[in-house]
CSV table of C-alpha atoms and ligand atoms in Angstrom, one decimal:
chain,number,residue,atom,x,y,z
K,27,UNK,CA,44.0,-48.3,-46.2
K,28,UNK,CA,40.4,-49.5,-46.8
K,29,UNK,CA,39.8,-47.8,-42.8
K,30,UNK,CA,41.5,-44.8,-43.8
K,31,UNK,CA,39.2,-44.1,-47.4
K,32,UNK,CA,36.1,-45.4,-44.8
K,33,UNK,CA,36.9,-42.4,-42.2
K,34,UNK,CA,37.7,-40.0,-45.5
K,35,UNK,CA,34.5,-40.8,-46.6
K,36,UNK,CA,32.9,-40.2,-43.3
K,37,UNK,CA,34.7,-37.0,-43.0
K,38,UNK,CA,33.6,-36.0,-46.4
K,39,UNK,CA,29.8,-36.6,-45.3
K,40,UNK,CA,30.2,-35.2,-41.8
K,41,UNK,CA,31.6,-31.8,-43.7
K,42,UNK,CA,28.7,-31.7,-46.2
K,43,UNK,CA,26.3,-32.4,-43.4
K,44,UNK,CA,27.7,-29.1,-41.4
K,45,UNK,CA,27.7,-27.1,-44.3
K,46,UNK,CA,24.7,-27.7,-45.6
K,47,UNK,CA,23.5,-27.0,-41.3
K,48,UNK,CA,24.7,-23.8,-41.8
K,49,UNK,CA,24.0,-22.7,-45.2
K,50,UNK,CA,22.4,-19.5,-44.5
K,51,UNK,CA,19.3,-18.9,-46.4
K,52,UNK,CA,19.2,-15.3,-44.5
K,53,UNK,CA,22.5,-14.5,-46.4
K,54,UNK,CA,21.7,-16.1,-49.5
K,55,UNK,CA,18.3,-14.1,-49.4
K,56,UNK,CA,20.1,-10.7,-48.7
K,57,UNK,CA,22.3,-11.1,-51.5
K,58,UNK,CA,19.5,-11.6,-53.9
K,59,UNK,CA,17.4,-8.9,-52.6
K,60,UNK,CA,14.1,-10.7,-52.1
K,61,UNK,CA,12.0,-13.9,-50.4
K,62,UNK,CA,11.4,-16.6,-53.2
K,63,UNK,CA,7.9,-17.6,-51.9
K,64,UNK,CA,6.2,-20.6,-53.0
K,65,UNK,CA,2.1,-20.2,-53.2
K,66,UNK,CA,-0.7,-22.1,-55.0
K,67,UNK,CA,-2.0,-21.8,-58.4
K,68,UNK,CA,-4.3,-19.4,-56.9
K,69,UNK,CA,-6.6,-19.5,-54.1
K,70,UNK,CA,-8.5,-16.6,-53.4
K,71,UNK,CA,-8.2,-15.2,-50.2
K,72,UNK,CA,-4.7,-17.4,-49.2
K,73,UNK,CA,-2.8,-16.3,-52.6
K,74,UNK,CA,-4.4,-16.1,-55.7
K,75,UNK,CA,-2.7,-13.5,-58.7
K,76,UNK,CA,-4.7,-10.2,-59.2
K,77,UNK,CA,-5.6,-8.8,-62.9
K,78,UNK,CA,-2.3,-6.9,-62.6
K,79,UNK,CA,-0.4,-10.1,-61.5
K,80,UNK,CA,-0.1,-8.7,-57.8
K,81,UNK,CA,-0.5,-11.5,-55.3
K,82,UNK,CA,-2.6,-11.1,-52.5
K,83,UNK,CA,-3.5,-13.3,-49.3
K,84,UNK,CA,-3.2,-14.4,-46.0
K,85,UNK,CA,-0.3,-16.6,-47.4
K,86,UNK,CA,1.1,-14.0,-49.5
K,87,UNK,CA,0.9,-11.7,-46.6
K,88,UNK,CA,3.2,-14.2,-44.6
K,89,UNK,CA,5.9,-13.5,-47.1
K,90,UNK,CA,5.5,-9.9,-47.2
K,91,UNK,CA,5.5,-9.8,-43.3
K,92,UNK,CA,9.4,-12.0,-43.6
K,93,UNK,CA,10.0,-9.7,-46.8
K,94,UNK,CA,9.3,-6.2,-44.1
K,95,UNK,CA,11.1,-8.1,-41.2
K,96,UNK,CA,14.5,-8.6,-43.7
K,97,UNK,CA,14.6,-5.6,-45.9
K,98,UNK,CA,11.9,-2.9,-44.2
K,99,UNK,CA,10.2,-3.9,-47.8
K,100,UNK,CA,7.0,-5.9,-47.9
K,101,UNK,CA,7.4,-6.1,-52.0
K,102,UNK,CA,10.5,-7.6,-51.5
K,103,UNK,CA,8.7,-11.2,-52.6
K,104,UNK,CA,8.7,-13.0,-55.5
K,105,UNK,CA,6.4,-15.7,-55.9
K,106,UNK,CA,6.9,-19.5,-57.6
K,107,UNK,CA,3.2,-21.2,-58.6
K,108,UNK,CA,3.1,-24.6,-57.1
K,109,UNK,CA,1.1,-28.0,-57.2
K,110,UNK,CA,0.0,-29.5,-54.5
K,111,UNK,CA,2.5,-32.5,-55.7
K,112,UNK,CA,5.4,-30.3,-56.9
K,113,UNK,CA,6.0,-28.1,-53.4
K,114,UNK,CA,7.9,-30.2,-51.2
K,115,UNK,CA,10.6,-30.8,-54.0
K,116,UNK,CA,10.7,-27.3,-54.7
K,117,UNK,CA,11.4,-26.3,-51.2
K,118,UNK,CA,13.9,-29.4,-50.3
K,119,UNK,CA,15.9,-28.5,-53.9
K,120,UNK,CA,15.9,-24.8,-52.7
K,121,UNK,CA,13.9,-23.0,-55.7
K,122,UNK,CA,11.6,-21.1,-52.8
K,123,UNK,CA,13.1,-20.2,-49.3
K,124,UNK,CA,9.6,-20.6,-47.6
K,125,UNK,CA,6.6,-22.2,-49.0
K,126,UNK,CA,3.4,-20.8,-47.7
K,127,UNK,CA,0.8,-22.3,-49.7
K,128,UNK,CA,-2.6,-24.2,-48.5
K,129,UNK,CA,-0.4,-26.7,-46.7
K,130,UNK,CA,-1.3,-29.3,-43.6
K,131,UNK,CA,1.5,-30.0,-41.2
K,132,UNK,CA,1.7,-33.9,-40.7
K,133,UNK,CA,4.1,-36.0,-39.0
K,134,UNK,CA,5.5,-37.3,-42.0
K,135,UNK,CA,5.8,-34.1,-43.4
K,136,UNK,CA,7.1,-32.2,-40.6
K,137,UNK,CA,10.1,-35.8,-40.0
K,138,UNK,CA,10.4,-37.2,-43.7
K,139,UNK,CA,10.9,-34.4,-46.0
K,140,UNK,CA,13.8,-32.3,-44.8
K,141,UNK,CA,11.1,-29.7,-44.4
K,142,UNK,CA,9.8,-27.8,-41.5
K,143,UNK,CA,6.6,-26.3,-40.2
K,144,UNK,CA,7.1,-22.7,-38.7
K,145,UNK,CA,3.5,-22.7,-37.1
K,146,UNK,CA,0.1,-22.9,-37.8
K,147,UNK,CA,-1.8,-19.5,-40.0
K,148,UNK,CA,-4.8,-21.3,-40.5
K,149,UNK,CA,-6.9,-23.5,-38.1
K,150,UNK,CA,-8.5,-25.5,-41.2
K,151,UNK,CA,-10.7,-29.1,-41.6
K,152,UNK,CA,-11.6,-30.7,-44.5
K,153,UNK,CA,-14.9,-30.5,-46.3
K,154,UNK,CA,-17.3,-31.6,-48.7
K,155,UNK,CA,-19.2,-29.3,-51.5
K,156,UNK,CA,-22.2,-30.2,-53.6
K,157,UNK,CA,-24.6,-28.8,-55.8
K,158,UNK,CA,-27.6,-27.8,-53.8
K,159,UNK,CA,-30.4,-29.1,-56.4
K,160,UNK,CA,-28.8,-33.1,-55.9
K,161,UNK,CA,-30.2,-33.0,-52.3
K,162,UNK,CA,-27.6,-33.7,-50.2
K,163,UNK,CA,-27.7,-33.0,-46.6
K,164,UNK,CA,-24.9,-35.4,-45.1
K,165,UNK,CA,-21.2,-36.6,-46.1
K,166,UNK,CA,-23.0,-40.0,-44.8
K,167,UNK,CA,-24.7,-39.6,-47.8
K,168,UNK,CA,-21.8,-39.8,-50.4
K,169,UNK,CA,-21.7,-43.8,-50.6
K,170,UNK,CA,-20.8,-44.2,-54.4
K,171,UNK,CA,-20.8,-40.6,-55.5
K,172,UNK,CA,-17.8,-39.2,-58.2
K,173,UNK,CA,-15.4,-37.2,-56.0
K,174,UNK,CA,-13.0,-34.4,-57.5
K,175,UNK,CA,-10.2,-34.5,-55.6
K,176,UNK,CA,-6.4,-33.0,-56.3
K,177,UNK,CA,-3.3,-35.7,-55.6
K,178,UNK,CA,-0.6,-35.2,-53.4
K,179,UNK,CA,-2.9,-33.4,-50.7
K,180,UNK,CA,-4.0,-34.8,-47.2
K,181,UNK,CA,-7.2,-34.2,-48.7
K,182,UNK,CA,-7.5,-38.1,-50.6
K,183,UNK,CA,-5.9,-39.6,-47.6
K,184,UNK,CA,-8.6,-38.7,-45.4
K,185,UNK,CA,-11.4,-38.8,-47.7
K,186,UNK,CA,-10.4,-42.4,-47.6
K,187,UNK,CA,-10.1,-43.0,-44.1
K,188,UNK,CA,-13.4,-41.6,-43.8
K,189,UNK,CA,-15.3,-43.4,-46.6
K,190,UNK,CA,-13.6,-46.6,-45.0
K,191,UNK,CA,-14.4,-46.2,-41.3
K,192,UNK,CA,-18.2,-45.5,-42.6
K,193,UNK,CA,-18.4,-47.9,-44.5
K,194,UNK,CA,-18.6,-46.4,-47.7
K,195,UNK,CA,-18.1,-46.7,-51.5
K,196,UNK,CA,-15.2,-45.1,-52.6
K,197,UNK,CA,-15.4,-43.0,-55.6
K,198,UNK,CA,-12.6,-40.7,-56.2
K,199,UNK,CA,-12.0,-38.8,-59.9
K,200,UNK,CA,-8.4,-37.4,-58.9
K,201,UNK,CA,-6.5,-34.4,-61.1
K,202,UNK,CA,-3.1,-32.8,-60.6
K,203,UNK,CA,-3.9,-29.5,-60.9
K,204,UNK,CA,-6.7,-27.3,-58.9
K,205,UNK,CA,-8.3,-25.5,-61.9
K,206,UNK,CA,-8.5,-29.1,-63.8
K,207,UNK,CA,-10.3,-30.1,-59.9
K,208,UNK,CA,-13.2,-27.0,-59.9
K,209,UNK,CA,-13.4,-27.4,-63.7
K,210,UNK,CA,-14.6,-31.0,-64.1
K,211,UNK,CA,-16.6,-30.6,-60.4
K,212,UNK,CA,-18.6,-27.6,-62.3
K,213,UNK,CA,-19.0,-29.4,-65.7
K,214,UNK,CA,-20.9,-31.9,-63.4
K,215,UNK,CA,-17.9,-34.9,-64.1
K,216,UNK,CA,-18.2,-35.1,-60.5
K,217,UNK,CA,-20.7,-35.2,-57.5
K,218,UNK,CA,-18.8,-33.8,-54.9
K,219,UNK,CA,-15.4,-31.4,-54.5
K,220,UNK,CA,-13.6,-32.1,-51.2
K,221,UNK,CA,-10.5,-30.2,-50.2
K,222,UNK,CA,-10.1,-27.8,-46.8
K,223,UNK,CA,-13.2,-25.9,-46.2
K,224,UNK,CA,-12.2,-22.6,-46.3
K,225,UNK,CA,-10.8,-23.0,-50.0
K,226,UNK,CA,-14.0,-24.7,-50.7
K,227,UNK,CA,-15.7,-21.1,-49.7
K,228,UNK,CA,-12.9,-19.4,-52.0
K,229,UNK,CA,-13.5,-21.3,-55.0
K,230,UNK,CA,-17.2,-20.9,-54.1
K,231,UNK,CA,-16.5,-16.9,-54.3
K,232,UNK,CA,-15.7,-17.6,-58.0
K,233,UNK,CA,-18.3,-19.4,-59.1
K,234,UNK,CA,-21.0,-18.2,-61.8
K,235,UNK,CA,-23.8,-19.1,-59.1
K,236,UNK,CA,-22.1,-19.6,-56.0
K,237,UNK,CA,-25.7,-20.1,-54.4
K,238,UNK,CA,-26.3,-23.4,-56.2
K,239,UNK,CA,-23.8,-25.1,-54.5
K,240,UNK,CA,-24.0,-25.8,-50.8
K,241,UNK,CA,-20.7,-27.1,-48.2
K,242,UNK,CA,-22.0,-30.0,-46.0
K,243,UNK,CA,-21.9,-29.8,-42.3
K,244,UNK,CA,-19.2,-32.7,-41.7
K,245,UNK,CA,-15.3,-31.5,-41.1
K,246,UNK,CA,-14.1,-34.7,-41.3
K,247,UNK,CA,-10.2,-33.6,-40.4
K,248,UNK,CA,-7.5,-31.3,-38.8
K,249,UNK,CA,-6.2,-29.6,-41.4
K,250,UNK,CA,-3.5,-27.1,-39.7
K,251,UNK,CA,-2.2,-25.1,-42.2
K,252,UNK,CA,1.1,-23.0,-42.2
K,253,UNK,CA,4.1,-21.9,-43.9
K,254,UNK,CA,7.5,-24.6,-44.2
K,255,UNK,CA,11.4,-23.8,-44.1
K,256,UNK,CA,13.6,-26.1,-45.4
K,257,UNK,CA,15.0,-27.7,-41.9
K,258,UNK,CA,18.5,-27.4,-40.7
K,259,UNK,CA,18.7,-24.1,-40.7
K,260,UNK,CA,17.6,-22.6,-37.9
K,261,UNK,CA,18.0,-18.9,-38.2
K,262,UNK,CA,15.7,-18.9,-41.1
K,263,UNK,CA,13.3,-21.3,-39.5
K,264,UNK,CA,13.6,-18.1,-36.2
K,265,UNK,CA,12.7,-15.6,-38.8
K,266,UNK,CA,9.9,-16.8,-40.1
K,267,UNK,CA,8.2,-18.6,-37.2
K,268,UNK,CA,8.9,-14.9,-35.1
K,269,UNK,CA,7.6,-13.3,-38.0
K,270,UNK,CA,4.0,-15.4,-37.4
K,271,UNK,CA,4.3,-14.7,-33.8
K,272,UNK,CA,4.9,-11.1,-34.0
K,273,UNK,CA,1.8,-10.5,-36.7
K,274,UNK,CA,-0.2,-12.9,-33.5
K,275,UNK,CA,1.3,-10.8,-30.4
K,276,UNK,CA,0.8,-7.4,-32.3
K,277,UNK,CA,-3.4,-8.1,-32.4
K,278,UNK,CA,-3.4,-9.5,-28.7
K,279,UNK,CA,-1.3,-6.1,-28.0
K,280,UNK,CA,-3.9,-4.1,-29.9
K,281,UNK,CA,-0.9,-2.5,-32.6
K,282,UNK,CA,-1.7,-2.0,-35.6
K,283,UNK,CA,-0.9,-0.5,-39.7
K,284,UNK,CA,-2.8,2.6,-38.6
K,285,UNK,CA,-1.7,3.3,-35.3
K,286,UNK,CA,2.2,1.5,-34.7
K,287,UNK,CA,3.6,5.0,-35.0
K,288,UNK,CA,1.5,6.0,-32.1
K,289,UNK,CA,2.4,2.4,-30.0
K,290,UNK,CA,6.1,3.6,-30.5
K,291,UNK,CA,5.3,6.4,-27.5
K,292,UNK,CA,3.1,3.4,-25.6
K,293,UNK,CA,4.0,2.6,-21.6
K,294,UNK,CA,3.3,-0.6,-22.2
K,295,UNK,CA,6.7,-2.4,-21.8
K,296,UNK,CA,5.4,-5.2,-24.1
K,297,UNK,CA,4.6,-2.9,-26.7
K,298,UNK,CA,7.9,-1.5,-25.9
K,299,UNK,CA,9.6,-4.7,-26.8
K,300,UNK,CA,8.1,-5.5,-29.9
K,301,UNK,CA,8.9,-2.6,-31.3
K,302,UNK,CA,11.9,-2.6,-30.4
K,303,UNK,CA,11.5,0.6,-28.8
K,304,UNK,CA,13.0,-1.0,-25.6
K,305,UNK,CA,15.5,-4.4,-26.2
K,306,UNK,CA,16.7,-5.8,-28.8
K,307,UNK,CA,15.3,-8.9,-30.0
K,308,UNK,CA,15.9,-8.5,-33.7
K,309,UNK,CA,19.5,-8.2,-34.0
K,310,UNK,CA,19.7,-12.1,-32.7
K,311,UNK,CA,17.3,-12.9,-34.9
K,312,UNK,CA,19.1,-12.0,-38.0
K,313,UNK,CA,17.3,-8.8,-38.6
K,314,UNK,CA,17.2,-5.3,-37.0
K,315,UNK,CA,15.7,-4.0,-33.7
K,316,UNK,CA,12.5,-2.9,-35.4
K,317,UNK,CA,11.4,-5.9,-37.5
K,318,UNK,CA,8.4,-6.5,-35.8
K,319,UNK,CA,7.4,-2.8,-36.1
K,320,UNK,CA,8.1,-3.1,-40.3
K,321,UNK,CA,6.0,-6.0,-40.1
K,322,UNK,CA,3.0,-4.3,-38.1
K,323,UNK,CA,3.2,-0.8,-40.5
K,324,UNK,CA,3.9,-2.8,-43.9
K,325,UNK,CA,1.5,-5.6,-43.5
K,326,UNK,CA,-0.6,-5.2,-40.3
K,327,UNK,CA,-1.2,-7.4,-37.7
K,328,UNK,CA,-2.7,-11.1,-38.2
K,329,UNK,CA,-6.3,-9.7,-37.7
K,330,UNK,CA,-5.5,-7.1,-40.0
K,331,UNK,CA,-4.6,-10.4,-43.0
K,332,UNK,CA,-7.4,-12.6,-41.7
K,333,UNK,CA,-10.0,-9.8,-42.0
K,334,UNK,CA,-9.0,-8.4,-45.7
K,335,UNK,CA,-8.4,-11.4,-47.2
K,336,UNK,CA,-10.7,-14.3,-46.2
K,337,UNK,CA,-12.2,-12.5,-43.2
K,338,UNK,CA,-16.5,-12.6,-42.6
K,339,UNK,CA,-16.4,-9.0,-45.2
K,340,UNK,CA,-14.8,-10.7,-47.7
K,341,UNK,CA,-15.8,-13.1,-50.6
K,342,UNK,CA,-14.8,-16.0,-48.8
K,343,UNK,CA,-16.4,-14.6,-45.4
K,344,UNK,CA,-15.2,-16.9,-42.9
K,345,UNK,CA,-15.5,-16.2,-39.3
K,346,UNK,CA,-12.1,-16.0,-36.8
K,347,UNK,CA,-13.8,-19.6,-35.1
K,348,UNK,CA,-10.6,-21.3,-33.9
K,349,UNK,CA,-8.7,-18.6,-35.5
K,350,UNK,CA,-9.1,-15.8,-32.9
K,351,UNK,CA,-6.5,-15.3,-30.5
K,352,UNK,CA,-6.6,-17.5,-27.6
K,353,UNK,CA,-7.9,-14.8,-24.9
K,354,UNK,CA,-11.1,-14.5,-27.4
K,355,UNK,CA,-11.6,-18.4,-27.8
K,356,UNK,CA,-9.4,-19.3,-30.6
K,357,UNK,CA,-6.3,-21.1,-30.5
K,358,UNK,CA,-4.2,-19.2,-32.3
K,359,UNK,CA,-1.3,-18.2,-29.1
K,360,UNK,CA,2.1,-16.5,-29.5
K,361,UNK,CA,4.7,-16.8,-26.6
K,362,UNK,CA,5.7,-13.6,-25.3
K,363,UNK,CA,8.8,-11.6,-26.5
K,364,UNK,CA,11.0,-11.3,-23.7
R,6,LIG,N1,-4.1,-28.8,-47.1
R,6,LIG,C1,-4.0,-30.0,-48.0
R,6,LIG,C2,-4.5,-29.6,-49.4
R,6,LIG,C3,-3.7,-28.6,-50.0
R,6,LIG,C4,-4.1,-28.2,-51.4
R,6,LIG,O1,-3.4,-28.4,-52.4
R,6,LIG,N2,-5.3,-27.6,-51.6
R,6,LIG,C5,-5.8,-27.2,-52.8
R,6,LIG,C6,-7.2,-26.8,-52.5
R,6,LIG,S1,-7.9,-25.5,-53.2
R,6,LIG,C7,-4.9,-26.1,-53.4
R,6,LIG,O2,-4.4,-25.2,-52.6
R,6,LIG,N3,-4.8,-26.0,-54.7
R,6,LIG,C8,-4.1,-24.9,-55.3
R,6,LIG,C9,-3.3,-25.3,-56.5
R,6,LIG,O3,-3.2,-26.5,-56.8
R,6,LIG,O4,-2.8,-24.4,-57.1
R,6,LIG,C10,-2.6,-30.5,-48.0
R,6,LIG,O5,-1.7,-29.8,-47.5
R,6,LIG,O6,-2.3,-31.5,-48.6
């Protein structure tokens, strides 16, 4: 008796296990009509709301890429405000389908949470800002200094790996929420604000005198940051890490918003196949033949992001460095569609 309720049991687990494997996210995201997308509280330049409410960013942009992919609609998006601490949960308990929001992909991450990384948007590193009159030139110099730093991020672990392997006092004033971070780093609570460089240059953008405060030369981490699926379901986890590659392949190709209707008549036979002008690669994805072609004319191709929203002419100006493709000396790679 007590085997047979044992292998019941089992049976009952093994069932849930497979269906939760296959719950479809793709279906469940058709039915609704639209990509739940988790972002931050609003980071300029990744996703931050505009006065109308609209979100914009490279982040957002991911979203709006899946959103053109799925329904040939880029505004097919709604978006779900997230702390650093809350996003994980929200993802695992299924509130957002893809969270794309300032986040590092780490071991523990990527194995622990029932989460997984789709790829990396942003080649980032951790920094440290000051304000230029204290006279800071070096993160060597920060022995004993107040630190504003937000919890649940990668950012206080390796502040204090870093303060401990120098040697360092360790100093940390630690909030939950970003504004609470910038706000008691600007009222002069604290010395220093530490978080991923390039959001150090956005919140920069926003300050009253954004000269006064100066980022110090030390990256002191890897700070890989891309969008997460929840894991165990891999068609969803195709669709969005296809959708990063196609935005990738459609610069190194040279297609873009303005001319993709043009490419459509192009010889080039890997043109050809990301538009879906010869094979079909979408249909097995989920999607139809031309995804990667509603991608390119709703969104644009990854320089096309990069450069309106934290790219050199923007507020946040920051150069492509190890985001250019790889055939221009960045990292950032796609494997071919074929
Ligand atoms: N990349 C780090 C830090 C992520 C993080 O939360 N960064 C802050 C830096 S600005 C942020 O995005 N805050 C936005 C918010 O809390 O709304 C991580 O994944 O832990």
């Amino acid at each position: 008796m007590q085997t047979k309720l044992v292998a019941l049991a089992a049976t009952a687990i093994l069932g849930l296990t497979a269906v939760s494997a296959q719950a479809a996210i793709l279906d469940d995201v058709k039915a609704k009509g639209y990509v739940q997308c988790g972002v931050t509280g609003g980071v300029p330049g990744f996703s931050a709301p505009d006065a109308n409410n609209v979100w914009t960013g490279i982040e957002v942009d991911f979203c709006r890429a899946m959103a053109a992919a799925i329904f040939n609609d880029a505004d097919a998006v709604r978006y779900t405000s997230l702390t650093s601490q809350e996003r994980f949960t929200a993802l695992s308990a299924g509130e957002i389908d893809v969270l794309s929001r300032t986040t590092t992909w780490t071991m523990s991450r990527d194995t622990q949470l029932g989460i997984s990384f789709v790829g990396t948007m942003f080649y980032d590193g951790q920094g440290f800002m000051v304000r230029k009159a204290d006279g800071i030139a070096s993160a060597l110099d920060l022995s004993g200094a107040a630190i504003c730093i937000e919890s649940g991020t990668t950012t206080e672990l390796n502040a204090a790996d870093y303060f401990a392997a120098n040697n360092m006092e360790f100093n940390t004033v630690v909030f939950v929420d970003q504004d609470e971070v910038v706000k008691a780093y600007e009222d002069g609570r604290c010395d220093v604000y530490t978080t991923d460089s390039s959001a150090l240059a956005a919140e920069r953008s926003k300050f009253a005198n954004p000269d006064d405060h100066i980022i110090l030369p030390e990256i002191i981490s890897k700070e890989p940051l891309g969008p997460v699926v929840r894991a165990g379901d891999t068609q969803w986890f195709n669709i969005a890490r296809w959708t990063y590659f196609a935005l990738l392949e459609a610069e190194e190709l040279g297609v873009t918003s303005a001319n993709v209707d043009e490419m459509l008549g192009s010889d080039n036979p890997a043109i050809k196949r990301l538009l879906g002008v010869e094979g079909d690669f979408g249909t097995p994805l989920g999607v139809t033949k031309d995804w990667a072609y509603q991608i390119i004319k709703l969104v644009g191709n990854y320089a096309e992001t990069y450069d309106r929203n934290v790219g050199p002419s923007t507020p946040i100006g920051l150069e492509r460095g190890l985001n250019a493709l790889w055939k221009d000396g960045g990292i950032q790679y796609a494997p071919p569609i074929r």
